[in-house]
mmCIF file of C-alpha atoms and ligand atoms in Angstrom:
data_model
loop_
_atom_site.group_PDB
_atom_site.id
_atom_site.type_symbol
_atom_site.label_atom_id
_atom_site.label_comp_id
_atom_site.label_asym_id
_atom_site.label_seq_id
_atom_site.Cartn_x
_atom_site.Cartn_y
_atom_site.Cartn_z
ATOM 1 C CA UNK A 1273 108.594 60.768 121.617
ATOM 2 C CA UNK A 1274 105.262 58.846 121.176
ATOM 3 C CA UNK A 1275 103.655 59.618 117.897
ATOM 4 C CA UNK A 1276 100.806 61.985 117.953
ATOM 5 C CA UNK A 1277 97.267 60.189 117.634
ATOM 6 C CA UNK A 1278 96.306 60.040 114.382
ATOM 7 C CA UNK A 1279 92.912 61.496 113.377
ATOM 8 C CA UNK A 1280 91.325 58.054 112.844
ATOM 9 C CA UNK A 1281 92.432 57.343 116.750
ATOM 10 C CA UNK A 1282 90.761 60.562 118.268
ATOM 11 C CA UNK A 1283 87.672 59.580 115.821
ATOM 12 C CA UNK A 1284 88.100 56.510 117.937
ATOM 13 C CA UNK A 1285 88.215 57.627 121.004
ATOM 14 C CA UNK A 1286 85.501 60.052 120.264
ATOM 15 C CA UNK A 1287 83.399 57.081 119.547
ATOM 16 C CA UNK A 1288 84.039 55.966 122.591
ATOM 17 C CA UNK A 1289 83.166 59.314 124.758
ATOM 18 C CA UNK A 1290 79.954 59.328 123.161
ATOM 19 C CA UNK A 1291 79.253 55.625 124.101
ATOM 20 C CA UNK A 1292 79.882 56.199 127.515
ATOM 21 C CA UNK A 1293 83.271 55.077 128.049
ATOM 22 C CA UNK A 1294 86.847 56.885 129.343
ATOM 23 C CA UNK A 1295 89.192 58.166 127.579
ATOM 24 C CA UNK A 1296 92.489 59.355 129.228
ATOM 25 C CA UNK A 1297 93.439 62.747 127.290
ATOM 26 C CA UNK A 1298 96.982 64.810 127.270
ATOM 27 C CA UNK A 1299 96.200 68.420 128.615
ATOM 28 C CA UNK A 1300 98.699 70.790 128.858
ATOM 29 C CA UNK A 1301 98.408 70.845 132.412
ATOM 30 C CA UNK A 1302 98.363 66.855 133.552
ATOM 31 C CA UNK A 1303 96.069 63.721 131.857
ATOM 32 C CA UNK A 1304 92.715 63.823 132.494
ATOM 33 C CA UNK A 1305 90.191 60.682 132.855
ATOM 34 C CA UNK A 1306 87.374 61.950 130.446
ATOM 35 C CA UNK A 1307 83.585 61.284 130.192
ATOM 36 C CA UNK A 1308 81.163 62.785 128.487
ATOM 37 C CA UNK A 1309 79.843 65.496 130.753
ATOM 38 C CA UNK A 1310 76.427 65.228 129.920
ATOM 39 C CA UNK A 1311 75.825 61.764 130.521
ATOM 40 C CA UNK A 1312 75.552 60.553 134.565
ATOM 41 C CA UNK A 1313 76.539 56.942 133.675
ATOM 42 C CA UNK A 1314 79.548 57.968 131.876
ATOM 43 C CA UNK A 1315 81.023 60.457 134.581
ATOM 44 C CA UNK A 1316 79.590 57.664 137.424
ATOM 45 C CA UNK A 1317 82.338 55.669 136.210
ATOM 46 C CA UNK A 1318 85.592 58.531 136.289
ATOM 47 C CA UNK A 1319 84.646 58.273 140.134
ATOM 48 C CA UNK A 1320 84.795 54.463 140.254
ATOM 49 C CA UNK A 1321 87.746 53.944 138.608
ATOM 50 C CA UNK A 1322 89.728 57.133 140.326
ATOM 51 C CA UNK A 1323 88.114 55.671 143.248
ATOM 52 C CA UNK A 1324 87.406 59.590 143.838
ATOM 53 C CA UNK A 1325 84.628 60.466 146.850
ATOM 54 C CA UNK A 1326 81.385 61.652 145.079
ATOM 55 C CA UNK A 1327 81.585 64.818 146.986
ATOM 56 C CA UNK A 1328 84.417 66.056 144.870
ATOM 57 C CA UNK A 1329 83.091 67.887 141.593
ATOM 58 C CA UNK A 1330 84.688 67.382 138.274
ATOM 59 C CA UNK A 1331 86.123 69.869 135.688
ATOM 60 C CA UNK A 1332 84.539 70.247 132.298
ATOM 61 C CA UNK A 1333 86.461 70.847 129.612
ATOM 62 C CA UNK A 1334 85.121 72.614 126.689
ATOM 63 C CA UNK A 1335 86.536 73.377 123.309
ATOM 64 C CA UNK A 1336 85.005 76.933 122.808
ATOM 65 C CA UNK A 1337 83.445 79.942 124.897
ATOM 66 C CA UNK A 1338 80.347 79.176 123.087
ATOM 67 C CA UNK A 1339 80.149 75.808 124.542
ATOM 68 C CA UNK A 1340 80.992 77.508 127.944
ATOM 69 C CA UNK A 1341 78.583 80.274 127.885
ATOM 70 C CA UNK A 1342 75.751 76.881 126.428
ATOM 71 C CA UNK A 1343 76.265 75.456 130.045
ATOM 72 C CA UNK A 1344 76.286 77.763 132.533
ATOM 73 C CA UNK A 1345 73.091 80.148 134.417
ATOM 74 C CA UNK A 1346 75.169 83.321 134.258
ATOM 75 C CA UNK A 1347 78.528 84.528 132.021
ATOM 76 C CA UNK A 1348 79.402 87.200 134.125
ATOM 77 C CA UNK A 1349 81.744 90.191 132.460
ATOM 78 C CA UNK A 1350 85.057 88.835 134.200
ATOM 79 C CA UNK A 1351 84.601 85.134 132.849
ATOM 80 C CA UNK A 1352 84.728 87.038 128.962
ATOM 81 C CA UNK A 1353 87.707 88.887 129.792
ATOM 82 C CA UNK A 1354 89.118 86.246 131.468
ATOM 83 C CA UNK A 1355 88.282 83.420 128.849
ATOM 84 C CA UNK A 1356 89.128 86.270 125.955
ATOM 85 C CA UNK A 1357 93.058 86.505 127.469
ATOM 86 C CA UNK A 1358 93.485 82.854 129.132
ATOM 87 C CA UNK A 1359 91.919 80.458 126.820
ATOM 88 C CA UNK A 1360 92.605 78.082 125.955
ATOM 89 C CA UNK A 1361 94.921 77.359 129.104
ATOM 90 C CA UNK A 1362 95.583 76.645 132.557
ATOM 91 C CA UNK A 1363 92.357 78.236 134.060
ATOM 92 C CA UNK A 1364 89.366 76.816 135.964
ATOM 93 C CA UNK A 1365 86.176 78.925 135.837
ATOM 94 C CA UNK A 1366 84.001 77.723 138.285
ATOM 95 C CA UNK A 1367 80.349 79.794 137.640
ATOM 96 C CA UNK A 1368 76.650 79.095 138.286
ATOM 97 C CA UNK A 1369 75.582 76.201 136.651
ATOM 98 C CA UNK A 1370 71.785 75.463 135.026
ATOM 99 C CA UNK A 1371 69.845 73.624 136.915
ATOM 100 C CA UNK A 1372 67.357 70.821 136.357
ATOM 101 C CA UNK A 1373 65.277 72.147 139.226
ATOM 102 C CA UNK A 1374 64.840 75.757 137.859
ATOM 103 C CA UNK A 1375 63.331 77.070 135.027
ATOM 104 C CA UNK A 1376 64.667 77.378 131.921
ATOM 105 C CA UNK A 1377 66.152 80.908 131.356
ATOM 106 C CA UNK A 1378 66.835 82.545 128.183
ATOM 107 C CA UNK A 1379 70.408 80.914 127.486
ATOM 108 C CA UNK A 1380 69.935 77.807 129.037
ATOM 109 C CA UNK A 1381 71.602 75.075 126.943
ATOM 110 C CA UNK A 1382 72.584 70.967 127.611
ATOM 111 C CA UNK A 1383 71.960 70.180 131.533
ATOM 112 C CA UNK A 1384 75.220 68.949 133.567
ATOM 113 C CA UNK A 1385 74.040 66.271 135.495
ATOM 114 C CA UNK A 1386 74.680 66.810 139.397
ATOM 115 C CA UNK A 1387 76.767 64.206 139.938
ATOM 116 C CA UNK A 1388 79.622 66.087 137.831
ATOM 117 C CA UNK A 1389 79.486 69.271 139.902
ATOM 118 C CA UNK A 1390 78.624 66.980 143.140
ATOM 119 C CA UNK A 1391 75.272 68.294 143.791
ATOM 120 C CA UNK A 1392 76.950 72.250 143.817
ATOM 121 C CA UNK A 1393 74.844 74.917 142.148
ATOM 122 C CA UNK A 1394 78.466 76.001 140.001
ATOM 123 C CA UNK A 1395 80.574 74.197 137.698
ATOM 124 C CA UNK A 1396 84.033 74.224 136.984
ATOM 125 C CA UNK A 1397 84.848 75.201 133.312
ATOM 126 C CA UNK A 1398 88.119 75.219 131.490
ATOM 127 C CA UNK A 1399 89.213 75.118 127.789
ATOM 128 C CA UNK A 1400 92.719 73.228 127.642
ATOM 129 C CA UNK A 1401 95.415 74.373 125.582
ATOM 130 C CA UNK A 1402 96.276 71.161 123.808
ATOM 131 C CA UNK A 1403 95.229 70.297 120.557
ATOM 132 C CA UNK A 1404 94.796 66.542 121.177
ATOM 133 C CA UNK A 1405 92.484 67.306 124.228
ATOM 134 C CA UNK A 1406 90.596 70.200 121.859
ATOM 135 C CA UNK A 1407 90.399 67.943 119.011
ATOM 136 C CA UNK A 1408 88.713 64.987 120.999
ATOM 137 C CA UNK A 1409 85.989 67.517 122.213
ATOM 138 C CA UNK A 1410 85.445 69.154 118.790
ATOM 139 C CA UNK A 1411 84.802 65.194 117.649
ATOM 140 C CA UNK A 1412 82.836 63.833 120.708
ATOM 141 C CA UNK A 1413 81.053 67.333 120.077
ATOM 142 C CA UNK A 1414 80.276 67.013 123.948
ATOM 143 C CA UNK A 1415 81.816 68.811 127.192
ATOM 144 C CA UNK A 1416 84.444 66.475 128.704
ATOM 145 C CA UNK A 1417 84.591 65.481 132.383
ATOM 146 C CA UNK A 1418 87.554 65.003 133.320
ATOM 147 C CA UNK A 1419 89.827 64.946 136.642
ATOM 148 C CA UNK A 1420 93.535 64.044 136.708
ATOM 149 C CA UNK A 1421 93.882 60.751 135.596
ATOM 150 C CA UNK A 1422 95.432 59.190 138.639
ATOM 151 C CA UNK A 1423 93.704 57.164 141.556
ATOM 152 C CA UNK A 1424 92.468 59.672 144.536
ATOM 153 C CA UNK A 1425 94.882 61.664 146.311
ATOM 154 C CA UNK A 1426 97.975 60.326 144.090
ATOM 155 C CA UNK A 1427 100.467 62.541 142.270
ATOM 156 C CA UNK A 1428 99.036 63.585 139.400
ATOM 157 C CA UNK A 1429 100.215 61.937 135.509
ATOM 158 C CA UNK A 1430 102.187 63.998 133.382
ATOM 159 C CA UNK A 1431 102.844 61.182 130.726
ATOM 160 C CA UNK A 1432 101.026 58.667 129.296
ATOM 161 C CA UNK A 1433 102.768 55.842 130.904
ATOM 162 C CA UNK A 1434 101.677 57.365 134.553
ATOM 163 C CA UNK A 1435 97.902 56.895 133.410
ATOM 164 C CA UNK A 1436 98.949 53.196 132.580
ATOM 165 C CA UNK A 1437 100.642 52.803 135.617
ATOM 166 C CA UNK A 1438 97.600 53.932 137.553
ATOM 167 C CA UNK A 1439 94.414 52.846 135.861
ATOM 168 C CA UNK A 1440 95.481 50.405 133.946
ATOM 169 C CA UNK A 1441 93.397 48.507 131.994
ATOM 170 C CA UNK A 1442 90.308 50.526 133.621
ATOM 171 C CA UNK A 1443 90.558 53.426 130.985
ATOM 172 C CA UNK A 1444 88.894 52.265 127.953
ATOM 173 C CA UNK A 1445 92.087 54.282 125.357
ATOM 174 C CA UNK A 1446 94.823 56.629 126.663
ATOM 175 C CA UNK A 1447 95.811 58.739 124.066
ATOM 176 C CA UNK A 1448 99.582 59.481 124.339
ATOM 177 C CA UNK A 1449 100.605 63.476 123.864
ATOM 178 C CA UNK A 1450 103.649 63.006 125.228
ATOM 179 C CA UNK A 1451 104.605 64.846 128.170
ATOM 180 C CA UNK A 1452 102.527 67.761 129.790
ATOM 181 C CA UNK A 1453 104.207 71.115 129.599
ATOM 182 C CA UNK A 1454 102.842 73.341 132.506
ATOM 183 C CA UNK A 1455 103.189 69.421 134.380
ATOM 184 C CA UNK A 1456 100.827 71.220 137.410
ATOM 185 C CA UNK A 1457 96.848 71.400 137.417
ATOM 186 C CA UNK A 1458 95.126 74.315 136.565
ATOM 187 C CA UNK A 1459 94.007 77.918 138.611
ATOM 188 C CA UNK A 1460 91.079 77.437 139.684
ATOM 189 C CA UNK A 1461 88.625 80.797 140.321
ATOM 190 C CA UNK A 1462 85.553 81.410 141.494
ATOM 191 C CA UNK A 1463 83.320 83.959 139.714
ATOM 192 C CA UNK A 1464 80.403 82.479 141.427
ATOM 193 C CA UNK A 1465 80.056 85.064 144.519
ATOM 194 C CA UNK A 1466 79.899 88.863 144.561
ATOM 195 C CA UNK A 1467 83.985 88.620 144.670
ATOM 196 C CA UNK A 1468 86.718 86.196 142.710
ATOM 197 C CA UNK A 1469 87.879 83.583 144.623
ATOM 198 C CA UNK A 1470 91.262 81.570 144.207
ATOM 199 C CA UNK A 1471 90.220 78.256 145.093
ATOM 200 C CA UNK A 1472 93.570 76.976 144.192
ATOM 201 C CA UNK A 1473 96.775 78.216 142.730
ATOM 202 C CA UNK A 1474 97.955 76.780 139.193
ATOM 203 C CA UNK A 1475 98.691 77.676 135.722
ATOM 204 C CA UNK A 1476 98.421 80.723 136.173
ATOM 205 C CA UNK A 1477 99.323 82.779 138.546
ATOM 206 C CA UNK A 1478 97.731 85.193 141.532
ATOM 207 C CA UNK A 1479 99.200 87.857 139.894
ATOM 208 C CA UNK A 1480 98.086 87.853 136.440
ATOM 209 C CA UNK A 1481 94.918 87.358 137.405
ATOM 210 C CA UNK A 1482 94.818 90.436 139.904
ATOM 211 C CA UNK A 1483 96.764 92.534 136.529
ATOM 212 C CA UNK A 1484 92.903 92.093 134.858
ATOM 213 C CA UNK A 1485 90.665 91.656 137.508
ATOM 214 C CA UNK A 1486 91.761 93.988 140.581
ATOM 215 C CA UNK A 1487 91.762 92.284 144.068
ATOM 216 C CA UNK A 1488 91.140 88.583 144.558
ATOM 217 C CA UNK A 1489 90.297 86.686 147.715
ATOM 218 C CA UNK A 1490 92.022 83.556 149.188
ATOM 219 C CA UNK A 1491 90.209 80.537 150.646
ATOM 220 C CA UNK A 1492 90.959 81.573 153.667
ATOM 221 C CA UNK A 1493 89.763 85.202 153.507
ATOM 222 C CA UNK A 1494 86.516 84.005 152.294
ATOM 223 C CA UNK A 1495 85.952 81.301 154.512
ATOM 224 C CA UNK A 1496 88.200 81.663 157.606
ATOM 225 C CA UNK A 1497 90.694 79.049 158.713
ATOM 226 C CA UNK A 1498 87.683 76.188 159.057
ATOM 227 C CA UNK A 1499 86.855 75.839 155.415
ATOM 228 C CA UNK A 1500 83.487 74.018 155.679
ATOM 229 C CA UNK A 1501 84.131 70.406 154.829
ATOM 230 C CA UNK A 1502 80.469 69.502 153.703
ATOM 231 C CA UNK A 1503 79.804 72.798 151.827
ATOM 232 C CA UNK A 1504 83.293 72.242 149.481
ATOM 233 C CA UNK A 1505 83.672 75.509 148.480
ATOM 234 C CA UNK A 1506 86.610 73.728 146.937
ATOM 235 C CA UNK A 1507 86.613 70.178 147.398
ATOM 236 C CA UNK A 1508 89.458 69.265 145.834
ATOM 237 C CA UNK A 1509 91.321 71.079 148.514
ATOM 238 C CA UNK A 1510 92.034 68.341 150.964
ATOM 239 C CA UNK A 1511 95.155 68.287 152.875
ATOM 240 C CA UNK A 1512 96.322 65.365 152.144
ATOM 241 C CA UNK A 1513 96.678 65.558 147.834
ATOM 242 C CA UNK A 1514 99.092 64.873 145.233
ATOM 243 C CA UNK A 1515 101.049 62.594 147.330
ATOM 244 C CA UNK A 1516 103.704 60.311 146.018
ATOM 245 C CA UNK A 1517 103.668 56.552 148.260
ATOM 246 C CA UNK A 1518 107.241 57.343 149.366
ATOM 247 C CA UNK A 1519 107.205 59.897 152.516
ATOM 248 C CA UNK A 1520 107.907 63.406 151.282
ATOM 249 C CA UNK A 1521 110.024 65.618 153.588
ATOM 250 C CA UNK A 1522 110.320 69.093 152.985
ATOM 251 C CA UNK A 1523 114.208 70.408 153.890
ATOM 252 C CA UNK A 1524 115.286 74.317 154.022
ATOM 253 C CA UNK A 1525 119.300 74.849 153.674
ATOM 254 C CA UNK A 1526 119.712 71.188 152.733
ATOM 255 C CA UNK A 1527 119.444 70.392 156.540
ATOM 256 C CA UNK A 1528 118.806 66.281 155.858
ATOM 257 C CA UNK A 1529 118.190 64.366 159.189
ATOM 258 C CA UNK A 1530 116.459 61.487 157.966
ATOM 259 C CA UNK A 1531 118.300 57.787 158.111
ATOM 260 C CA UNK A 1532 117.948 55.273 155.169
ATOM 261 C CA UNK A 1533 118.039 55.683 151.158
ATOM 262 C CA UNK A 1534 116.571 58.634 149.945
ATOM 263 C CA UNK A 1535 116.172 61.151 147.121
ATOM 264 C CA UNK A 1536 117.306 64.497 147.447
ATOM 265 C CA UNK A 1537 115.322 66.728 144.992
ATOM 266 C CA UNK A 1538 117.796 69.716 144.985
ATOM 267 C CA UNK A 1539 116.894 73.660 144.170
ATOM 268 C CA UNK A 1540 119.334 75.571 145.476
ATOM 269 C CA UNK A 1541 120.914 74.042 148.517
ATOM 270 C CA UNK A 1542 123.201 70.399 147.817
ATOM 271 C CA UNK A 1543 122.249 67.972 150.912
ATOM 272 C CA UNK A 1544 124.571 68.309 154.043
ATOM 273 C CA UNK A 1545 124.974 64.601 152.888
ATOM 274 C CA UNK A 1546 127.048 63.008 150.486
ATOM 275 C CA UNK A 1547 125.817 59.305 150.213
ATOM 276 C CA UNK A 1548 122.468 60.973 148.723
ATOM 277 C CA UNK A 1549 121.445 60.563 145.325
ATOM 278 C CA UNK A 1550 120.174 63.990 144.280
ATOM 279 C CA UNK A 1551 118.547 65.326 141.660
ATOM 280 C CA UNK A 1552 119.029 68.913 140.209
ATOM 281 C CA UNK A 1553 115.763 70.598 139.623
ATOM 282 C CA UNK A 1554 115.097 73.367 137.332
ATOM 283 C CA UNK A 1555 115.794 77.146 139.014
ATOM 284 C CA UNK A 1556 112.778 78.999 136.737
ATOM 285 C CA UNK A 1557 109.152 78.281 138.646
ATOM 286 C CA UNK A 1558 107.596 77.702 135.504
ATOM 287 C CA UNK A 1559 110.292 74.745 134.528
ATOM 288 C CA UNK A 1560 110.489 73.472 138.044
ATOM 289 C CA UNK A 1561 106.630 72.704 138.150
ATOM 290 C CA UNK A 1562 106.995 71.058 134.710
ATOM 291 C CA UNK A 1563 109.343 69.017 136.059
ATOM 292 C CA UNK A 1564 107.860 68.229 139.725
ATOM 293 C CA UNK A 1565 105.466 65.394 139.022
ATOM 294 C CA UNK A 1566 107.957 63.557 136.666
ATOM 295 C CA UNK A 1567 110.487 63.913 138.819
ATOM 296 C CA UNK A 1568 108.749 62.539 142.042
ATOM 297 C CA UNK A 1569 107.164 59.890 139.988
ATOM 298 C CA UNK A 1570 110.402 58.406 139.477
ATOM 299 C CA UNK A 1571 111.512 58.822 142.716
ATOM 300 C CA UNK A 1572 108.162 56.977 144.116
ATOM 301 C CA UNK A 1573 109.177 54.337 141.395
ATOM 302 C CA UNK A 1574 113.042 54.345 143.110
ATOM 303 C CA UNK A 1575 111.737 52.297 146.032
ATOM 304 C CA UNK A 1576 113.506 54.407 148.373
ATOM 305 C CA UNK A 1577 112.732 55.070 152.372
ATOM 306 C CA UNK A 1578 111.982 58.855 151.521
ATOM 307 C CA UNK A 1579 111.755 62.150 149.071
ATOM 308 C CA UNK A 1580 113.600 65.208 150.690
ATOM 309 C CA UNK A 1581 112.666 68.152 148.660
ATOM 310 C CA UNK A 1582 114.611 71.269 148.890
ATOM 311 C CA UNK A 1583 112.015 73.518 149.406
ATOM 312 C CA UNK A 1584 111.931 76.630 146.873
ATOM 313 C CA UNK A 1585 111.488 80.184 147.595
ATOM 314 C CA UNK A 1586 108.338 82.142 149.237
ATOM 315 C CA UNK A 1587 107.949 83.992 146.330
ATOM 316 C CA UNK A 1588 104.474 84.474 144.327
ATOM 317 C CA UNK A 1589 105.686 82.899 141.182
ATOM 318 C CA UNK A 1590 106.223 79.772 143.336
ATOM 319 C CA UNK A 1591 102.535 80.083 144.493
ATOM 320 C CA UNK A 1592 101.201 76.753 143.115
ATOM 321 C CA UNK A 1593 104.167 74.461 143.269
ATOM 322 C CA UNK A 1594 104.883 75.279 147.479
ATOM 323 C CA UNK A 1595 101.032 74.698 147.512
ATOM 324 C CA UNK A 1596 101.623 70.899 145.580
ATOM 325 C CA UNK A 1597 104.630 70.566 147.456
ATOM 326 C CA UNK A 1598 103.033 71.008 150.747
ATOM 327 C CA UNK A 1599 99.672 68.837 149.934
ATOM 328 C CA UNK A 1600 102.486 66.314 149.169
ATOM 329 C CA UNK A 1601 104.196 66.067 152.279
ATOM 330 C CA UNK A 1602 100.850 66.303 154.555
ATOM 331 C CA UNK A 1603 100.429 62.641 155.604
ATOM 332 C CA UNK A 1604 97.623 60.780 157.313
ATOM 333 C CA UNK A 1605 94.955 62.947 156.765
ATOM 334 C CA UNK A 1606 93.250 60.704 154.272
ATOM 335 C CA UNK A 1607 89.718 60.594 155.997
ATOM 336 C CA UNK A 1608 89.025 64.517 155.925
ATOM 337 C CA UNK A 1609 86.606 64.308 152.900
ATOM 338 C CA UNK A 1610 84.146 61.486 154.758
HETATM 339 O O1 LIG B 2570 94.575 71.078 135.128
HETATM 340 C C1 LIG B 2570 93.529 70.590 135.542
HETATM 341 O O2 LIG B 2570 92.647 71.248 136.081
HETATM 342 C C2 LIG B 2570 93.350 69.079 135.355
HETATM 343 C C3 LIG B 2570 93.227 68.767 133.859
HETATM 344 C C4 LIG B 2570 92.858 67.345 133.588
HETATM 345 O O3 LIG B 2570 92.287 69.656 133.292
HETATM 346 N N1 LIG B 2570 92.210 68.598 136.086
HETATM 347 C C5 LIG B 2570 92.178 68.524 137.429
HETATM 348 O O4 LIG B 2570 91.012 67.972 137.908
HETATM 349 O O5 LIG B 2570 93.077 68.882 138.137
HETATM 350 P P1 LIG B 2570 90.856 67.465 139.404
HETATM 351 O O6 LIG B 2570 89.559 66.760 139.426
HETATM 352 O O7 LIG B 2570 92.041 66.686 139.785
HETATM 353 O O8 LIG B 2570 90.699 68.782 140.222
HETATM 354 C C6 LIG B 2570 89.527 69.562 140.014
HETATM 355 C C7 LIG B 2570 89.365 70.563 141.090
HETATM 356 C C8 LIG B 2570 88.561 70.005 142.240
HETATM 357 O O9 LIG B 2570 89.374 69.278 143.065
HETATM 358 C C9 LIG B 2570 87.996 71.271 142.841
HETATM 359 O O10 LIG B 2570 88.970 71.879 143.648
HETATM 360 C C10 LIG B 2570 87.775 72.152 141.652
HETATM 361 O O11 LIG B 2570 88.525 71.625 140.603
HETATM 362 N N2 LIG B 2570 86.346 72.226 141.275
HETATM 363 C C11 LIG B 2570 85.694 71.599 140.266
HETATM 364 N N3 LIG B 2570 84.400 71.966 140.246
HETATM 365 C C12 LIG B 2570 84.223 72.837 141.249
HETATM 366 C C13 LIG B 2570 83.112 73.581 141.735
HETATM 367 N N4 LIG B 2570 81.913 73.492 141.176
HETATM 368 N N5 LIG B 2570 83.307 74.395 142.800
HETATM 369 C C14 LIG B 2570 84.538 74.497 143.374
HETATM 370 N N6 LIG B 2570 85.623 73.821 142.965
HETATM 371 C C15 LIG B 2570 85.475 73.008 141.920
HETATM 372 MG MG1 LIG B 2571 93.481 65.575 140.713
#
């Protein structure tokens, strides 16, 4: 286990937030590549290095509601609840944001520049539950920026190492948590329209958000099969996301047809081979997502021909990791976002 950062190092790092540099962060969720939200330079730079399209808006991370409720046009009833019961965690708010080109209102607060939402009227708002990630907020005493700290369509990091492996030396300080429990990205919900929106399953799940907030729509209910490209309701939600290099297969009843060395990433069904190294995932959802990125970062590491995963069940719980898992094996689709 790395040691924790000591406070002089997130002072550091801190330093370095507010002089517009990036600082890679352990969430509870995956790394994140973090800028100081408020500052255009700062965040232009998180979508140089992640080599990320500028139509894809960015997360802030906050370490309070206060700081929240300071950058947003509207804090609508459900956000409170929701923030009250879920922060800090695995959730995404995404609400109306202040703009530069409106008036002031009554609770308007610190402007975030429009290249961190990508020109969108809402922002994406989330308090992590990690103490490293609160504690370099509470000392930058600015909203983070911050997107998975991986290049563009890659699997996501879940350990230090993964940013290193990725960025390199284009991350000014990593600061090394350790490995991410939840080890997937975070719900993400609109609150921004007359109903919530799941704009992509996470943390947590479908169903304990329906337990406080009654009835919630899906992408597709809200925007039909076509979701529009240049609007991004969602842009993160390109097909192709999440992807290891190695070809990802997904396999039902162990059914493996593919030649040439593999990994078999098993659930519940061994491979109908036996000259396949497999791996035994965890059975629990909730282990088996913090497991998945690790996992399939080795096996990208194992310079092998392919990744057969033995798909997991249809069942809510497995919501977000069949939606990861499917993102992951969607190949070729890499110019959807242009
Ligand atoms: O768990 C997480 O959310 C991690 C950690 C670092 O917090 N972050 C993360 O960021 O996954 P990223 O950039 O890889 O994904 C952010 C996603 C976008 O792809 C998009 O789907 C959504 O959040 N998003 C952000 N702002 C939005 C907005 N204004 N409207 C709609 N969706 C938005
Ligand atoms: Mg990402």
């Amino acid at each position: 286990m790395p040691a924790t950062p000591t406070p002089e190092e997130i002072a550091r790092a801190a330093a370095l937030i507010r002089a517009s540099r990036l600082v890679a962060f352990p969430t509870e969720t995956v790394y994140g590549l973090g800028a100081n939200a408020l500052d255009a330079e700062a965040v232009a730079r998180i979508y140089k290095v992640k080599r990320r399209p500028a139509t894809s808006p960015l997360i802030v991370h906050v370490a309070s509601i206060e700081m929240a409720k300071s950058l947003v046009a509207e804090w609508p009833e459900a956000a409170e609840r929701l923030a009250r019961i879920f922060w800090p965690g695995p959730l995404t708010l995404i609400l109306p944001t202040l703009r530069a080109d409106l008036p002031p209102g009554p609770a308007s607060g610190p402007m975030i520049p429009a290249i961190v939402t990508a020109g969108l009227a809402t922002v994406g708002l989330r308090m992590p539950a990690h103490p490293i990630a609160l504690a370099l907020i509470r000392a930058a005493g600015v909203p983070l920026a911050a997107p998975s700290a991986n290049r563009f369509t890659e699997l996501s990091p879940t350990m230090a190492e993964h940013v290193r492996r990725s960025l390199g030396n284009e991350v000014d300080c990593v600061l090394d948590g350790g490995p991410c429990q939840v080890g997937i990205e975070s719900t993400v919900l609109s609150l921004a329209g007359p109903q919530p929106i799941l704009l992509r399953p996470g943390g947590i799940s479908r169903r304990e958000l329906v337990s406080i907030l009654g009835p919630i729509a899906s992408l597709q209910d809200a925007f039909g099969h076509e979701v529009p490209l240049g609007a991004h309701p969602s842009p993160g939600m390109h097909a192709r996301h999440y992807s290891p290099r190695t070809p990802l297969l997904l396999v039902s009843n162990g059914e493996l047809a593919e030649k040439g060395k593999g990994i078999y990433l098993q659930h519940a069904f061994p491979p109908n081979r036996s000259d396949i190294k497999t791996i035994q995932m965890p059975i629990a959802a909730a282990d088996y997502a913090s497991a998945l990125y690790e996992r399939l970062h080795e096996a990208d590491e194992a310079n092998v021909d392919w990744i057969a995963v033995d798909v997991p069940p249809t069942k809510p719980e497995w919501e977000a990791v069949q939606d990861r898992l499917r993102r992951a094996a969607t190949r070729a689709k890499r110019t959807r976002t242009k």
